[in-house]
Coordinates of C-alpha atoms and ligand atoms in Angstrom, one line a residue:
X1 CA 0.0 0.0 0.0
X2 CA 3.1 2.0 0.8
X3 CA 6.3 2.0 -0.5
X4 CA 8.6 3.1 2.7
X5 CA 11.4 3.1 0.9
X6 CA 11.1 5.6 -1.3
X7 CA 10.7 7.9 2.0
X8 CA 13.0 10.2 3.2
X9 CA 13.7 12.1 6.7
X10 CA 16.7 14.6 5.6
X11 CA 18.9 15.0 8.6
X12 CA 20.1 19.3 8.8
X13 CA 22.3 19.9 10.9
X14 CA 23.1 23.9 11.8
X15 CA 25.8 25.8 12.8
X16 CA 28.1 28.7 11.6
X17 CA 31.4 30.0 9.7
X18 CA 32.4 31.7 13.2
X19 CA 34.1 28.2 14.1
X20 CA 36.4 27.9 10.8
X21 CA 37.0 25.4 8.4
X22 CA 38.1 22.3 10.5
X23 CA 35.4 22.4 12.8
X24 CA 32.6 22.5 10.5
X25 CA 34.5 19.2 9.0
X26 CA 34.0 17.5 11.9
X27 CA 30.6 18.9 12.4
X28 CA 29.8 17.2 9.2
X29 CA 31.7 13.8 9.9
X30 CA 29.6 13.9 13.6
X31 CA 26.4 14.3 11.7
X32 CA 27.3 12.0 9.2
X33 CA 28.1 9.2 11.6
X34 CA 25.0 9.6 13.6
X35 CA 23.5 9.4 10.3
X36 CA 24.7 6.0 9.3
X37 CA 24.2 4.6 12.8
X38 CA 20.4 5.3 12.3
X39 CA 20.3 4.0 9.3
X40 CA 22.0 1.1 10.7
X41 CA 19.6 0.3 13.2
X42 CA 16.0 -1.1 12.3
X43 CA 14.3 1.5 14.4
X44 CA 13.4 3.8 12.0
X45 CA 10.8 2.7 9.3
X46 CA 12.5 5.2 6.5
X47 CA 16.1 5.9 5.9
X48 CA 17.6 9.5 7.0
X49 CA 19.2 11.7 4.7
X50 CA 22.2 13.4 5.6
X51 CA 22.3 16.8 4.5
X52 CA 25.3 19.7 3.8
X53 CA 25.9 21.2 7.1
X54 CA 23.5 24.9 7.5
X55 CA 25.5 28.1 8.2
X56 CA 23.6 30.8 6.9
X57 CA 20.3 32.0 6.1
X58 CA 20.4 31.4 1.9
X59 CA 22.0 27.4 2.5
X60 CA 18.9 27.4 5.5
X61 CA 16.0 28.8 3.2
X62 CA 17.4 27.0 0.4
X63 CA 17.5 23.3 2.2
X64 CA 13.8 23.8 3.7
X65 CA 12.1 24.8 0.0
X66 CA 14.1 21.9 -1.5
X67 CA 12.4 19.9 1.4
X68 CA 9.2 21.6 0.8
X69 CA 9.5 20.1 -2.6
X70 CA 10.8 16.9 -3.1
X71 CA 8.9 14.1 -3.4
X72 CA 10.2 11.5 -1.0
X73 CA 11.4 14.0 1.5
X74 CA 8.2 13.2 4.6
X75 CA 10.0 15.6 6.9
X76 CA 13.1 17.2 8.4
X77 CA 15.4 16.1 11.7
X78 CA 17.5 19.3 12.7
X79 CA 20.2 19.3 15.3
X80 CA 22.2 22.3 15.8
X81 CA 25.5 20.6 16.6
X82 CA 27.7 24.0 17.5
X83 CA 25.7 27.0 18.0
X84 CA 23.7 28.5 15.3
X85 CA 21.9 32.0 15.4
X86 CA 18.4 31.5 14.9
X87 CA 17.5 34.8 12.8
X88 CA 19.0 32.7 10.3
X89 CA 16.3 30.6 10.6
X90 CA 13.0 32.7 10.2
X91 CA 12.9 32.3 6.3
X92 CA 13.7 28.8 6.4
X93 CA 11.6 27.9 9.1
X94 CA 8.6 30.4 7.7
X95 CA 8.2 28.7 4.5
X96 CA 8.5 25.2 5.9
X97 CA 5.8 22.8 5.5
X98 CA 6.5 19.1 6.2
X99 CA 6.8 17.8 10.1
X100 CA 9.7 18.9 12.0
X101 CA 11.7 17.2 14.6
X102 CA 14.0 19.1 17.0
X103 CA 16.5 16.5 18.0
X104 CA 18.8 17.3 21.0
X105 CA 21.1 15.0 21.1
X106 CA 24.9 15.9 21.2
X107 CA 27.9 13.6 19.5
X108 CA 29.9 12.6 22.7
X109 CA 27.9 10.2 25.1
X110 CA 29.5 11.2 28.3
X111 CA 31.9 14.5 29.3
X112 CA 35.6 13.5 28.5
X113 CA 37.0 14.5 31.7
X114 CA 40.5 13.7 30.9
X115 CA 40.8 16.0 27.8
X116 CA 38.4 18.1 27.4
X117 CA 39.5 21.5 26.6
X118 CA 38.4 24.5 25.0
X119 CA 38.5 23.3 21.2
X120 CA 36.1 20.7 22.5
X121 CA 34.1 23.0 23.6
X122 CA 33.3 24.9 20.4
X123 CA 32.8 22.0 18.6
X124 CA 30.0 20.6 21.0
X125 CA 27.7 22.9 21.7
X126 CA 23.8 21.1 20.8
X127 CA 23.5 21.9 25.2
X128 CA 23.1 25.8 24.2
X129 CA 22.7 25.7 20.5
X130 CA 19.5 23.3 20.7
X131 CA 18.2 26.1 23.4
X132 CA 18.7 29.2 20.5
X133 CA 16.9 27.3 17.6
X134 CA 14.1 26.2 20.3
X135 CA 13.8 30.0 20.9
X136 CA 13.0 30.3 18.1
X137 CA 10.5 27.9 16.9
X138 CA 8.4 28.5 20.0
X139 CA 9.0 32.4 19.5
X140 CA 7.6 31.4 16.1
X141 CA 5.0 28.9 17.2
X142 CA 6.1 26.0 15.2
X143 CA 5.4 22.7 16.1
X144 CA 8.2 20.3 16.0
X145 CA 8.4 17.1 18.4
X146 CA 11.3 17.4 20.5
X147 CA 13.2 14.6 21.2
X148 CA 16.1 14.3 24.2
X149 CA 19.2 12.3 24.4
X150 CA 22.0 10.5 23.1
X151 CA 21.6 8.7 19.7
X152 CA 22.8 5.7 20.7
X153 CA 20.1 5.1 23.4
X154 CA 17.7 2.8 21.7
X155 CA 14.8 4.2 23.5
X156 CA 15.3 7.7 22.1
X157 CA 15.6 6.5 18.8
X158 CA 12.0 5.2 19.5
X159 CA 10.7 8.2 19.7
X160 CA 12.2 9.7 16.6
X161 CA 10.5 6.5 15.2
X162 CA 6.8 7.0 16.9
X163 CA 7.2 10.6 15.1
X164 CA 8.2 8.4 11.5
X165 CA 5.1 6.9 11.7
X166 CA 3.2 10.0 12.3
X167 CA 5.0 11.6 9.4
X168 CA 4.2 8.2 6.7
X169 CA 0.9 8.8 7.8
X170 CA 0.9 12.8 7.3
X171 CA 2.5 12.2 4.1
X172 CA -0.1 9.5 3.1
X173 CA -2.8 12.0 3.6
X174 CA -1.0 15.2 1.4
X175 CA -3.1 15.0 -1.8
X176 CA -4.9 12.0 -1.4
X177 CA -8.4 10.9 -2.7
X178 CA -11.2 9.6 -0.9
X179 CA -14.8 8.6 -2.2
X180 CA -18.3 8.5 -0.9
X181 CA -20.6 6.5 -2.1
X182 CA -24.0 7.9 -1.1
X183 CA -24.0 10.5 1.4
X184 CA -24.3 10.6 5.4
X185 CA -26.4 8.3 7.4
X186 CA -29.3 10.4 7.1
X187 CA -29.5 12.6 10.3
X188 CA -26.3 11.2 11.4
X189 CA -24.2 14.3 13.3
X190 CA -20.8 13.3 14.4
X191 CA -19.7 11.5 11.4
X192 CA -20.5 14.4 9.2
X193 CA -18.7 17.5 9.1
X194 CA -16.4 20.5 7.0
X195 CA -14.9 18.7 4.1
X196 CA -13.2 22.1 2.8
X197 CA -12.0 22.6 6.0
X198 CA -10.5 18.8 6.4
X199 CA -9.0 19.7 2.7
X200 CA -7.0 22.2 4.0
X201 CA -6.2 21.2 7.6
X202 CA -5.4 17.5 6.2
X203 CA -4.4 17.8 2.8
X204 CA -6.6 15.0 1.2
X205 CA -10.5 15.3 -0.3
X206 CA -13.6 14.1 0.0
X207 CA -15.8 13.4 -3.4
X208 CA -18.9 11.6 -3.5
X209 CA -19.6 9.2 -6.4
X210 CA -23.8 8.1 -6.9
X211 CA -23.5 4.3 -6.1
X212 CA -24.9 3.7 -10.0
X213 CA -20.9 4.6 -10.9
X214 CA -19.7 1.5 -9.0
X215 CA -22.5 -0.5 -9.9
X216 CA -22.1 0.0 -13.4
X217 CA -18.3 -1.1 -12.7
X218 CA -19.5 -3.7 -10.3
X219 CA -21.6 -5.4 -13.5
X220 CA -18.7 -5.7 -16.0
X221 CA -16.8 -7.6 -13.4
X222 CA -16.1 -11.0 -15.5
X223 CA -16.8 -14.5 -15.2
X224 CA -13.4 -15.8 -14.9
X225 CA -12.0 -13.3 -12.5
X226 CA -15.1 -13.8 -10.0
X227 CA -14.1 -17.6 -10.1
X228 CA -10.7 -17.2 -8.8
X229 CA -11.6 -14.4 -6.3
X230 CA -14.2 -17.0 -4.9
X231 CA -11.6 -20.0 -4.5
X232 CA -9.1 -17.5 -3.2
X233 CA -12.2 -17.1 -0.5
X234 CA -12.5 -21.0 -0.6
X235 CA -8.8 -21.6 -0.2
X236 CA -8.2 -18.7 2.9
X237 CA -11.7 -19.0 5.0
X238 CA -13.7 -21.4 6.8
X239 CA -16.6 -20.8 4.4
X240 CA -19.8 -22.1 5.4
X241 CA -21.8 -25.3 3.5
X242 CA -24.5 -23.2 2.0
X243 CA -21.5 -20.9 0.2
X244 CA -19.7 -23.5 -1.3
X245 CA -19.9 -24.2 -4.9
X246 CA -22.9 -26.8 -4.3
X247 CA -24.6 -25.0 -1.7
X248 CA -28.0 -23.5 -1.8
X249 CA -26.2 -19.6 -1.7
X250 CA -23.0 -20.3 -3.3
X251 CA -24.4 -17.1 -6.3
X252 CA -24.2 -14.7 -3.0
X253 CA -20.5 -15.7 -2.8
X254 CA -20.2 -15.2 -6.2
X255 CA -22.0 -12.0 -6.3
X256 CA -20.0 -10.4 -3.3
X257 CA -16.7 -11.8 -5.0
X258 CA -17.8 -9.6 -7.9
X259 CA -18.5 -6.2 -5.6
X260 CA -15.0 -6.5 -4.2
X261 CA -13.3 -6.5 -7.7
X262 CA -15.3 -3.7 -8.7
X263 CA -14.8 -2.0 -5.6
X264 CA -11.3 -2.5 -6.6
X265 CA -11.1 -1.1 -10.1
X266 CA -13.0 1.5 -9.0
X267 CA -11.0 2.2 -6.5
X268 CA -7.6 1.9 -8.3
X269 CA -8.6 3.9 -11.5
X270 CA -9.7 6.8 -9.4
X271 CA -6.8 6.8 -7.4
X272 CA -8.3 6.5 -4.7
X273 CA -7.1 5.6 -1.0
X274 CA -10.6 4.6 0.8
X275 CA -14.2 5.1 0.9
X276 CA -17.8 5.0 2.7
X277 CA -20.3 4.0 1.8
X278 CA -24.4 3.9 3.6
X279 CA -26.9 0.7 3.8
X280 CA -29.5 4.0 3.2
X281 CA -28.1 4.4 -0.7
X282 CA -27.6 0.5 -2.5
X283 CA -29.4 1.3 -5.8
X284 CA -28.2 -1.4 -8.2
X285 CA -26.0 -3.4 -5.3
X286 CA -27.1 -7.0 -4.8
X287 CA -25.5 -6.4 -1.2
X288 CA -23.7 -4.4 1.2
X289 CA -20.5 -4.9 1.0
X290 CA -19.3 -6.9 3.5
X291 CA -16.3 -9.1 3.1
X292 CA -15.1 -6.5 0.2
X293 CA -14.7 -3.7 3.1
X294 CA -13.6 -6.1 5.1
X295 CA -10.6 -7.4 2.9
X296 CA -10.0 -4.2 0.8
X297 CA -9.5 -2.2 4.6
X298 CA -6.8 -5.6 5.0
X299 CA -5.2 -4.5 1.9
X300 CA -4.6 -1.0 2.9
X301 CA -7.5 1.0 1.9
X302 CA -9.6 3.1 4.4
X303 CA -13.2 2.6 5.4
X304 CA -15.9 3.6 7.8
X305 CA -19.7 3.1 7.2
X306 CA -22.7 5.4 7.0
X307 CA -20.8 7.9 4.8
X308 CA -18.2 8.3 7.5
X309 CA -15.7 10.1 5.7
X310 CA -13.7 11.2 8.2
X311 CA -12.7 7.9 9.9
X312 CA -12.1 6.3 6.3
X313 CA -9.6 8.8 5.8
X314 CA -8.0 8.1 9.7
X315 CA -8.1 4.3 9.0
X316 CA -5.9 5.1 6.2
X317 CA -3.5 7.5 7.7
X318 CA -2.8 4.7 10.8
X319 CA -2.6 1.9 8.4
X320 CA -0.2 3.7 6.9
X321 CA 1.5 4.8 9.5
X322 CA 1.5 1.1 11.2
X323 CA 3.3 -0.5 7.5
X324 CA 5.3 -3.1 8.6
X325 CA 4.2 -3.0 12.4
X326 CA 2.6 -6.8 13.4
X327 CA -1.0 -6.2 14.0
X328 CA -4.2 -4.7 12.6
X329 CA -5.8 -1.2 12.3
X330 CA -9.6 -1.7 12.2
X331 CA -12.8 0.5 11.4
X332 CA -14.9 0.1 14.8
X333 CA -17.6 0.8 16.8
X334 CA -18.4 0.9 20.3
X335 CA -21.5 -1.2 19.8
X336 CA -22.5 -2.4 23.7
X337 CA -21.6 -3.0 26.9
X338 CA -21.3 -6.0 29.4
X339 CA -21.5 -3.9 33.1
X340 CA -21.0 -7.0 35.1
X341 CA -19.1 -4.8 37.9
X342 CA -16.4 -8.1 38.3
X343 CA -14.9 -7.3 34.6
X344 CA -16.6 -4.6 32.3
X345 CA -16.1 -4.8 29.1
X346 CA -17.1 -2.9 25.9
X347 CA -18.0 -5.3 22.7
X348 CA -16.8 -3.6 19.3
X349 CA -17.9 -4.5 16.3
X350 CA -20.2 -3.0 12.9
X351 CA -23.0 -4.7 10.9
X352 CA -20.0 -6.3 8.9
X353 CA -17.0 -4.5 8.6
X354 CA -14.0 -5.5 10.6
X355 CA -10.9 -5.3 8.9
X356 CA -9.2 -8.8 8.2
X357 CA -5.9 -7.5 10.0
X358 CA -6.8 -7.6 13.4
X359 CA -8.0 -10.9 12.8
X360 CA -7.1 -13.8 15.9
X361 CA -6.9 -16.8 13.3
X362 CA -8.3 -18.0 10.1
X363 CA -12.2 -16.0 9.8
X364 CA -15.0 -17.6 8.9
X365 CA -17.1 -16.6 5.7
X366 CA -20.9 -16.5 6.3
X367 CA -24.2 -15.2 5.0
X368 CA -26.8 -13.9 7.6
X369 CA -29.4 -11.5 6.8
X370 CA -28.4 -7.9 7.9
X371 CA -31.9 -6.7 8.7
X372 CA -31.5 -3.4 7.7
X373 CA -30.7 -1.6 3.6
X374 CA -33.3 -4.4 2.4
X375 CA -31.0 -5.9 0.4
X376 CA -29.8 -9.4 -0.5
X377 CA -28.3 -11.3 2.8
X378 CA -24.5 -9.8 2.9
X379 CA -21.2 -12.4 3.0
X380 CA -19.2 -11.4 5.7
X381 CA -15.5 -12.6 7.7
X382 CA -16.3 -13.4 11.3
X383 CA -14.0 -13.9 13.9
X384 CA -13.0 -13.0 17.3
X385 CA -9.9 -10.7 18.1
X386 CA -7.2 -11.4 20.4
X387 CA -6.1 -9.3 23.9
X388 CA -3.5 -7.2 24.8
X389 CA -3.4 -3.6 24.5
X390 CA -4.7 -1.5 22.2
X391 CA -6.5 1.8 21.1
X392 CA -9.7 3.6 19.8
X393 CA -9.2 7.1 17.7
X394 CA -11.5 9.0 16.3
X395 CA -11.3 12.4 14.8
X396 CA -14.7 15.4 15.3
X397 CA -15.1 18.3 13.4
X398 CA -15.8 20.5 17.0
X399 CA -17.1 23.6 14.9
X400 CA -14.0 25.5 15.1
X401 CA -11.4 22.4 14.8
X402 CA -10.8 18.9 14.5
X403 CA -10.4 16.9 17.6
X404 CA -8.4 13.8 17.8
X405 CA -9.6 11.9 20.8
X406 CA -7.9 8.8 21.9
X407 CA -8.6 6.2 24.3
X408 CA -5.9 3.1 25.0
X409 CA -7.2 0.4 26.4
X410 CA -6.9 -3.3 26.8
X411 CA -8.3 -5.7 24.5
X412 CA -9.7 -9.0 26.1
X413 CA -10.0 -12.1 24.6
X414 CA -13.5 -13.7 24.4
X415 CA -13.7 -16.6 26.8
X416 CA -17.5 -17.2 25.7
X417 CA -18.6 -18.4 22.7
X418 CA -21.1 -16.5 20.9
X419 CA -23.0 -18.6 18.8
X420 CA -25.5 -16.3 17.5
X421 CA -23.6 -12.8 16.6
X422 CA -22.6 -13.6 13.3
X423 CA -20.1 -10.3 12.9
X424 CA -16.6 -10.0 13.8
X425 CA -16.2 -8.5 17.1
X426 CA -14.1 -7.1 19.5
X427 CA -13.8 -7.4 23.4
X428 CA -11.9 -4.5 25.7
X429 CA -11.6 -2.7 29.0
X430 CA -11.3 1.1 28.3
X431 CA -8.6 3.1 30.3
X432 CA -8.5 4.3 33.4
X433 CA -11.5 2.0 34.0
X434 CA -15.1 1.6 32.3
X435 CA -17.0 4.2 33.8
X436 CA -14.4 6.9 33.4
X437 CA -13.0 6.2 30.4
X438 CA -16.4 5.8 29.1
X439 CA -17.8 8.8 30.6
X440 CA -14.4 11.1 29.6
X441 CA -15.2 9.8 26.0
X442 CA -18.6 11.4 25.9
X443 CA -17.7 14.2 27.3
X444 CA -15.4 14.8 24.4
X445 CA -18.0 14.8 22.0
X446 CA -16.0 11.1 20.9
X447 CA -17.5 9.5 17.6
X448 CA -19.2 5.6 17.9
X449 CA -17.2 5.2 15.4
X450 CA -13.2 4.9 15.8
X451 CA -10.0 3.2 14.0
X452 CA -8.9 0.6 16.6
X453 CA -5.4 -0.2 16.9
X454 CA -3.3 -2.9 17.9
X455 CA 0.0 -1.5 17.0
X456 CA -0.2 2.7 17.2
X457 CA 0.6 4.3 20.3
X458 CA -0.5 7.3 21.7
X459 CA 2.6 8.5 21.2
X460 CA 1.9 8.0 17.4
X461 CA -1.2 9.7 17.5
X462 CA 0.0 12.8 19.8
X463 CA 2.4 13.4 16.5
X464 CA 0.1 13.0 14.1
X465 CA -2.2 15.6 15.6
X466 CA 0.7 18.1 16.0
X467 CA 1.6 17.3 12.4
X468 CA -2.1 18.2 11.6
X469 CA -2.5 21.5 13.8
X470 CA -5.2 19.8 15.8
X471 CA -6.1 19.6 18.6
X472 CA -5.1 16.0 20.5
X473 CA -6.9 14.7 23.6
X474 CA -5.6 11.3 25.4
X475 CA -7.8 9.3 27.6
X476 CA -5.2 7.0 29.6
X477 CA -4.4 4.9 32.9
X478 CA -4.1 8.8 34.2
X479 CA -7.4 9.8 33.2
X480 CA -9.3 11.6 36.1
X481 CA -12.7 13.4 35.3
X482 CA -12.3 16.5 37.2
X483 CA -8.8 17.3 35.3
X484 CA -9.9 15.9 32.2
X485 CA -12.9 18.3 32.0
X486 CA -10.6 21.2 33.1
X487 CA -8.5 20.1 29.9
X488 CA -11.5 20.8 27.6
X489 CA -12.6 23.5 28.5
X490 CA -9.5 25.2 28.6
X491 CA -8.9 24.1 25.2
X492 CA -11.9 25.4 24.2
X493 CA -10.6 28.7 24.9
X494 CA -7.3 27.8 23.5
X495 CA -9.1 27.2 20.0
X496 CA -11.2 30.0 20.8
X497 CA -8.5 32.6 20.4
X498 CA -6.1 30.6 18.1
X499 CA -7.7 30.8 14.9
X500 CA -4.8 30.0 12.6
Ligands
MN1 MN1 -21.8 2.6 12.2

């Protein structure tokens, strides 16, 4: 779905002529080692580019609009090695678009007490330099993440990988192409919202297509292709009696075969990176799509019913962002709740589609009827998920901004069987605990309707956000109501008067 290594993080590193000649050589031998040990490392899920040492304010301005530009660049690490006067930086910094990461490291691990003299001194200088070019990008208010510590220390280079992610995702997003099939869930409030304002706050658009264009792409789907999509459903499912080829419904296997291949074409000659649809608008479809959401979201693409464009686009982003992660990044839906007070849990799940990914073993493919749409009975993957910690996101259009709203909880595995819910489901505690976490959730106007994650952190979400210019809200193990209430509405007033 994404290719991470045509990706690029461009490594600047600043400093000035004040120090001479030789200095700025090893300036540029530091940065280039730190560089290649990095790259050496698996941590980081795209490969840094070292860049020509900065020492004025033309090679500054001229590094960020080449940045600005290129193709594979997804965003720029700086680290001021010596010191390196910020004025130089306004124009640079002004005209810089992509995420930024402030990384305040310095070359030598430890202080070397024997020898250290004053030459060593102007050489390594990140301690005060770091502080002037953090002058000014908060003087400027610019977000950057700002990550502390040696870059040797695996766990710092995990953060300059949580903010990766964030940036694959961010990159994802610049220019791409959703489409709507059908409009909102009629009357529907959360999941609707400002699509010119999500156009220019995230980068990608939101175009509706009448469900007649896919059908009429959905009916040209051939013979032969349906066949083998429908024994590579055979050969990877536990597909039930009445689907196989001698069973009393095997044409519905067929027919929903044929909706994810023209789902697919559809999807692929219009670029496009995910899509909604609503049971309200089916014109022309024999069903609603089940198992094709279901295995197109596996494949990459992102999805949310009921003409939820806005968590199609954020299942997206976070599958990109989680390439190569093991785990799954799901559409979801807080769909009810089991308040036995000895282990509450919240079951998540949608009429049919759960993506594939987060999948705890081989699914099984069955028809049910749906009950609503009064359509044909829909094919669908059903299976159970497996614990262990996790998260729900969701992102609301709060009038004035976007809110990313998070809550990390703890996925439980299902130790009853249930016989009769024929949908792919999902079992967890929220954080702090049920009644807070579900309580705090309200409270922040939070969607029914999330990604769920099995291999994002908050972390990865927190940058994301900042990436976006949004505002971020994180419901955690340190979650307390009174606080947590304080928070919004003291970001209310934030967004109130910060109307950038
Ligand atoms: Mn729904």
């Amino acid at each position: 779905m994404i290719n991470l290594e045509q990706l690029e993080l461009w490594f600047v590193t600043g400093s000035q002529h004040l120090y001479g000649a030789d200095t700025l050589k090893e300036v540029a031998a530091h940065a280039q080692e730190i560089v290649n040990h990095i790259n050496g490392t698996t941590k980081i899920p795209v490969k840094l580019v070292w860049k020509d040492t900065v020492k004025t304010p033309e090679e500054i301005s001229s590094v960020f609009s080449e940045a600005n530009f290129s193709g594979s660049c997804i965003g720029v690490i700086a680290w001021m090695h010596t010191f390196s006067p910020a004025k130089m930086w306004i124009n640079g910094l002004k005209i810089f678009h992509k995420p930024l990461l402030q990384f305040h490291t310095q070359f030598n691990r430890d202080i070397p007490w024997s020898t250290i003299d004053m030459d060593f001194m102007n050489t390594n200088q990140s301690a005060h330099g770091d502080r002037e070019f953090g002058f000014m990008l908060s003087r400027m208010n610019k977000h950057r993440k700002v990550v502390v510590g040696h870059w040797k220390d695996d766990s710092v280079l995990e953060r300059i990988a949580a903010w990766s992610r964030a940036a694959i995702g961010w990159h994802d997003w610049q220019g791409a192409r959703f489409v709507r099939f059908g409009d909102n869930m009629r009357y529907v409030a959360v999941t609707d919202g400002d699509k010119v304002e999500a156009e220019l706050k995230f980068g990608y658009s939101v175009n509706t297509h009448g469900i007649g264009d896919l059908v009429a792409v959905i009916n040209q789907v051939g013979v032969k292709e349906t066949d083998a999509l429908v024994q590579e459903y055979l050969d990877t499912y536990h597909v039930a009696v009445q689907l196989k080829k001698d069973g009393a419904q095997y044409q519905s296997l067929a027919d929903a075969a044929r909706m994810e291949l023209g789902l697919k074409q559809f999807l692929e000659q219009g670029n496009f990176k995910g899509f909604s649809d609503t049971f309200e608008d089916l014109h022309g479809m024999m069903q609603l799509p089940g198992i094709a959401a279901q295995r197109l979201m596996e494949q990459g693409y992102g999805f949310a019913g009921e003409g939820d464009w806005k968590t199609a686009a954020l299942v997206r982003a976070m599958k990109s962002m989680a390439v190569g992660l093991p785990g799954g990044n799901s559409f979801m839906e807080d769909y009810t709740y089991h308040f036995d007070p000895d282990g509450p849990l919240v079951l998540g799940a949608h009429m049919l589609e759960i993506c594939s990914s987060i999948a705890n073993g081989k699914p099984s493919c069955e028809i049910h009827p749906l009950g609503i749409g009064g359509k044909a009975d829909p094919v669908r993957l059903v299976f159970d998920v497996t614990g262990g910690p996790a998260l729900n996101a969701s992102i609301m259009d709060m009038g004035n901004r976007f809110r990313l709203l998070v809550n990390e909880v703890e996925a439980v595995a299902p130790t009853k069987e249930l016989p009769k819910l024929p949908v792919a489901r999902v079992l967890w505690k929220p954080y702090p605990d049920m009644n807070t976490g579900c309580a705090a959730w309200i409270l922040a106007g939070g969607a029914h309707h999330t990604c769920y994650s099995q291999n994002l952190t908050v972390e990865h979400l927190e940058d994301f956000a900042g990436m976006a210019g949004i505002e971020f809200v994180r419901i955690g193990k340190e979650t307390d109501l009174y606080q947590f209430k304080n928070e919004l509405r003291w970001s209310d007033v934030y967004y109130q008067l910060n109307k950038n």
